[in-house]
Coordinates of C-alpha atoms in Angstrom, one line a residue:
M1 CA 0.0 -0.5 -0.1
N2 CA 0.7 3.5 -0.4
I3 CA 0.0 6.7 1.2
V4 CA 0.8 10.4 0.1
F5 CA 0.5 13.3 3.2
D6 CA 0.9 17.1 3.5
I7 CA 2.0 18.5 5.9
G8 CA 1.2 22.2 7.0
G9 CA 2.4 24.5 10.2
T10 CA -1.0 24.3 10.6
K11 CA -2.4 21.2 9.9
M12 CA -1.0 17.1 8.8
R13 CA -3.4 15.8 6.4
F14 CA -2.6 11.8 5.4
A15 CA -4.4 9.4 3.2
C16 CA -3.9 6.0 1.3
V17 CA -3.8 5.5 -2.0
E18 CA -6.5 3.4 -4.0
Q19 CA -7.4 2.3 -7.1
D20 CA -9.8 5.4 -8.2
G21 CA -8.0 7.8 -5.7
I22 CA -7.2 8.6 -2.1
S23 CA -9.1 7.3 0.8
E24 CA -10.9 9.8 3.7
P25 CA -8.0 11.5 4.5
V26 CA -7.0 11.7 8.0
V27 CA -6.2 15.4 9.6
V28 CA -4.4 16.5 12.6
K29 CA -2.8 19.6 14.3
T30 CA 0.2 20.3 13.4
P31 CA 3.1 19.7 17.0
E32 CA 5.5 22.7 17.2
S33 CA 8.0 20.5 18.4
Y34 CA 9.6 18.2 15.0
I35 CA 9.5 15.3 17.8
E36 CA 6.6 15.1 18.7
A37 CA 5.5 15.4 15.3
L38 CA 7.0 12.3 14.5
A39 CA 5.6 11.0 17.3
E40 CA 2.2 12.1 15.6
I41 CA 2.4 10.6 12.3
S42 CA 4.0 7.5 13.3
E43 CA 0.9 6.9 15.1
V44 CA -1.1 8.2 11.5
F45 CA 1.0 5.6 9.7
Y46 CA -0.1 2.9 12.0
K47 CA -4.1 3.2 11.7
L48 CA -3.8 4.2 8.2
S49 CA -1.6 1.0 7.1
K50 CA -3.5 -1.5 9.1
G51 CA -0.5 -3.9 9.5
K52 CA 0.1 -3.8 5.8
K53 CA 3.5 -3.3 4.7
I54 CA 3.3 0.8 3.5
E55 CA 5.3 0.5 0.1
W56 CA 6.2 4.4 -1.2
I57 CA 5.2 7.5 0.9
S58 CA 4.8 10.5 -0.8
G59 CA 3.9 14.0 0.0
G60 CA 4.8 17.7 0.8
V61 CA 5.7 19.9 3.8
A62 CA 5.9 23.0 4.2
G63 CA 9.1 25.0 3.3
V64 CA 12.3 25.2 1.3
L65 CA 13.4 21.5 1.1
S66 CA 17.7 21.5 0.7
L67 CA 19.0 20.2 -2.8
D68 CA 19.0 16.3 -2.2
G69 CA 15.4 17.2 -0.4
K70 CA 16.1 15.2 2.4
Q71 CA 15.9 18.3 4.9
L72 CA 14.2 21.7 5.3
C73 CA 16.7 24.4 5.3
V74 CA 13.7 27.1 5.2
A75 CA 10.6 27.0 7.0
P76 CA 9.0 30.1 8.9
N77 CA 6.0 27.9 10.4
L78 CA 7.9 24.7 10.9
K79 CA 11.3 26.0 12.9
S80 CA 11.7 23.3 14.6
W81 CA 12.0 21.2 11.7
I82 CA 14.9 22.9 9.5
G83 CA 18.1 20.8 9.3
K84 CA 16.3 17.4 10.8
P85 CA 16.5 14.2 9.1
L86 CA 13.5 14.6 7.6
K87 CA 13.3 12.2 4.9
E88 CA 15.4 9.5 6.6
D89 CA 13.4 10.2 9.6
L90 CA 10.0 9.3 7.8
A91 CA 11.3 6.6 6.0
R92 CA 12.5 4.7 9.9
L93 CA 8.9 5.8 10.8
S94 CA 7.1 3.9 7.7
G95 CA 9.5 1.5 6.6
A96 CA 8.7 3.0 3.0
R97 CA 10.5 4.6 0.2
V98 CA 10.2 8.4 0.2
L99 CA 9.1 11.0 -2.2
I100 CA 8.6 14.9 -0.6
K101 CA 8.3 17.7 -2.7
N102 CA 7.3 21.7 -1.5
D103 CA 3.4 21.6 -0.1
T104 CA 2.8 24.0 -2.7
D105 CA 4.2 22.2 -5.4
M106 CA 2.0 19.1 -4.7
V107 CA -1.5 21.4 -4.5
A108 CA -0.5 22.9 -7.4
L109 CA -0.7 19.8 -9.5
G110 CA -3.3 18.4 -7.8
E111 CA -5.1 21.4 -8.8
A112 CA -3.8 20.9 -12.9
I113 CA -4.5 17.5 -12.8
H114 CA -7.7 16.7 -10.9
G115 CA -8.7 20.3 -10.4
A116 CA -9.3 24.1 -11.8
G117 CA -6.2 23.3 -14.0
D118 CA -7.6 20.5 -15.6
S119 CA -8.4 21.5 -18.8
H120 CA -4.9 22.9 -20.0
R121 CA -1.5 22.6 -20.3
V122 CA 0.3 25.2 -18.7
V123 CA -0.9 26.1 -14.9
A124 CA 0.2 28.4 -12.5
Y125 CA -1.1 28.1 -8.8
L126 CA -0.9 31.0 -6.8
T127 CA -2.5 30.4 -2.5
F128 CA -2.6 33.3 -0.6
S129 CA -2.9 32.1 2.6
T130 CA -1.1 32.4 6.4
G131 CA 2.4 32.6 3.6
I132 CA 1.6 33.5 -0.5
G133 CA 3.5 31.3 -2.5
G134 CA 3.3 29.3 -5.9
S135 CA 4.3 26.9 -8.8
L136 CA 4.0 25.9 -12.0
V137 CA 3.1 22.7 -13.7
I138 CA 3.4 22.1 -17.2
A139 CA 2.0 19.3 -19.2
K140 CA 0.5 17.3 -16.1
D141 CA 4.5 17.3 -14.4
L142 CA 6.0 20.0 -12.4
L143 CA 9.4 22.0 -13.6
S144 CA 12.8 21.0 -12.1
Y145 CA 14.3 24.1 -10.3
N146 CA 17.4 24.0 -7.5
F147 CA 15.3 25.9 -4.5
G148 CA 11.7 25.8 -5.5
F149 CA 9.4 29.5 -6.6
E150 CA 8.9 32.3 -4.3
P151 CA 6.2 34.9 -5.9
G152 CA 5.2 35.8 -2.7
F153 CA 8.8 37.5 -2.4
Q154 CA 8.3 39.6 -5.3
I155 CA 9.1 42.8 -4.4
I156 CA 6.2 45.2 -5.7
D157 CA 7.3 48.2 -4.1
S158 CA 11.0 48.9 -4.7
Q159 CA 11.1 51.9 -2.4
D160 CA 10.9 49.9 0.5
S161 CA 11.4 46.6 -1.0
R162 CA 8.6 45.4 0.3
P163 CA 7.3 42.4 -1.4
L164 CA 4.2 40.7 -2.1
H165 CA 4.2 38.4 1.0
S166 CA 3.6 41.4 2.9
V167 CA -0.3 41.7 1.8
A168 CA -0.2 37.3 3.6
G169 CA -2.6 36.4 5.7
T170 CA 0.2 36.5 9.1
E171 CA 1.4 39.9 7.7
L172 CA -2.2 41.6 7.5
K173 CA -3.2 40.1 11.1
Q174 CA 0.0 42.1 12.5
K175 CA -1.5 45.0 10.6
Y176 CA -4.6 45.1 11.1
G177 CA -5.3 42.7 13.8
L178 CA -8.2 41.3 11.7
L179 CA -7.5 38.6 8.7
F180 CA -8.8 39.6 5.3
R181 CA -12.5 37.7 5.6
D182 CA -12.6 40.2 8.1
I183 CA -11.5 43.4 7.4
K184 CA -15.2 45.1 6.9
D185 CA -13.1 48.6 5.9
E186 CA -13.9 48.8 1.6
K187 CA -10.6 51.6 1.3
T188 CA -8.4 49.2 3.1
R189 CA -9.6 45.8 1.0
K190 CA -9.3 47.5 -2.0
E191 CA -5.3 48.5 -1.1
I192 CA -5.0 44.5 -0.1
M193 CA -6.3 43.7 -3.3
K194 CA -4.0 45.9 -5.3
D195 CA -0.8 43.8 -4.6
V196 CA -2.6 40.6 -5.4
V197 CA -3.9 41.9 -8.3
A198 CA -0.1 43.2 -8.9
G199 CA 1.2 40.1 -7.7
I200 CA -1.2 38.0 -10.5
H201 CA 0.2 39.9 -13.3
N202 CA 3.8 39.4 -12.7
A203 CA 3.1 35.2 -11.8
I204 CA 1.5 36.0 -15.7
I205 CA 4.3 37.6 -17.2
F206 CA 7.3 35.2 -16.2
W207 CA 5.0 32.3 -16.3
S208 CA 2.6 32.7 -19.0
P209 CA -0.2 30.1 -18.2
D210 CA -3.0 29.1 -20.5
V211 CA -4.6 29.3 -16.7
V212 CA -4.0 31.0 -13.3
V213 CA -5.8 29.0 -10.3
L214 CA -6.1 31.1 -6.7
G215 CA -5.8 28.7 -3.9
G216 CA -5.6 29.3 0.0
G217 CA -8.1 30.6 3.3
M218 CA -7.7 34.4 1.8
T219 CA -9.5 33.7 -1.8
E220 CA -12.7 32.8 0.0
T221 CA -13.5 36.1 -0.6
F222 CA -12.0 37.3 -3.4
D223 CA -14.2 38.2 -6.5
I224 CA -12.7 36.8 -9.2
E225 CA -14.4 39.3 -12.3
N226 CA -13.0 42.3 -10.3
I227 CA -9.5 41.0 -10.4
K228 CA -9.9 39.7 -14.3
Q229 CA -11.5 43.7 -14.4
D230 CA -8.2 44.8 -12.6
L231 CA -5.6 42.9 -14.6
S232 CA -7.1 44.2 -18.0
K233 CA -5.9 47.8 -17.0
F234 CA -2.1 46.4 -16.9
T235 CA -0.5 47.0 -20.2
L236 CA 0.2 43.2 -21.2
R237 CA 2.6 42.2 -24.5
F238 CA 0.0 39.3 -24.6
P239 CA -2.8 38.6 -27.0
K240 CA -5.3 38.0 -24.0
L241 CA -4.8 37.2 -20.6
P242 CA -5.5 33.6 -19.6
E243 CA -8.6 32.5 -17.4
I244 CA -8.5 33.3 -13.8
K245 CA -10.0 30.8 -11.7
L246 CA -10.2 29.7 -7.9
A247 CA -9.0 26.1 -6.7
K248 CA -11.3 23.9 -6.5
L249 CA -9.9 20.2 -4.1
D250 CA -10.5 22.9 -1.3
D251 CA -8.0 21.9 1.5
F252 CA -7.3 18.2 0.1
G253 CA -5.2 19.2 -3.5
G254 CA -1.5 18.3 -2.2
L255 CA -3.1 15.0 -1.2
Y256 CA -4.1 14.6 -5.0
G257 CA -1.1 16.2 -5.9
S258 CA 1.2 13.8 -3.8
M259 CA -0.7 10.5 -5.8
E260 CA -0.3 12.0 -9.3
Y261 CA 3.7 12.6 -7.9
L262 CA 4.1 9.0 -6.5
K263 CA 2.5 8.0 -10.1
K264 CA 5.4 9.4 -11.7
H265 CA 8.4 9.4 -10.3
Q266 CA 7.9 5.7 -8.3
K267 CA 10.3 3.3 -9.5

């Protein structure tokens, strides 16, 4: 049997790979301690496997992986995990072979194959949540890179070196004491959305996708038609804008992407 996972700073999600998809996901809180998290993961593996041998585990983790893909080297929301032998520990706990990617990569792959981008060849995925991230999927596969894509850290105001990440959920909570969905002042919301649209515009210019899929908690109150109108005001060198869509797979895109990644890379 095979298991897929999606490890974020707040929650960890797991499921078994089945013939027609994935099993009912198991969702648990992510412990702050790396050691406690390993214990939690071990319990979930035991419950899901029901005594059967686990052949492969495949999944995404929130952070930048080392070049060899064996450990996290940057992880703002999983600080105690940095530098730990993650791939080795997961193999030890499961007795399986392990595939790991960045969590946003796996969500992007899931949306490109099973979600909002399923009918397109070049899919750009952007997530607006606690942080801002993104990935690019071409012909149903992820691109190779050194350390990954970090569109949230593009500079959108060169005067003060302000990145797009300045309008991520964490930053908004610090500045306004509210999540984006709870900000009611229209002027404030419009100022935030100016930066969001600028980030989407830049993704289009850099990646030239057929579709831009938007995911993450902040998108709950995004108005897609307004975003399209605002994007049309920019001077683009392309004949037309790509489609702009909201993600379809909710919290489980990473599990579907991990399943597809496993199909492509298990040997």
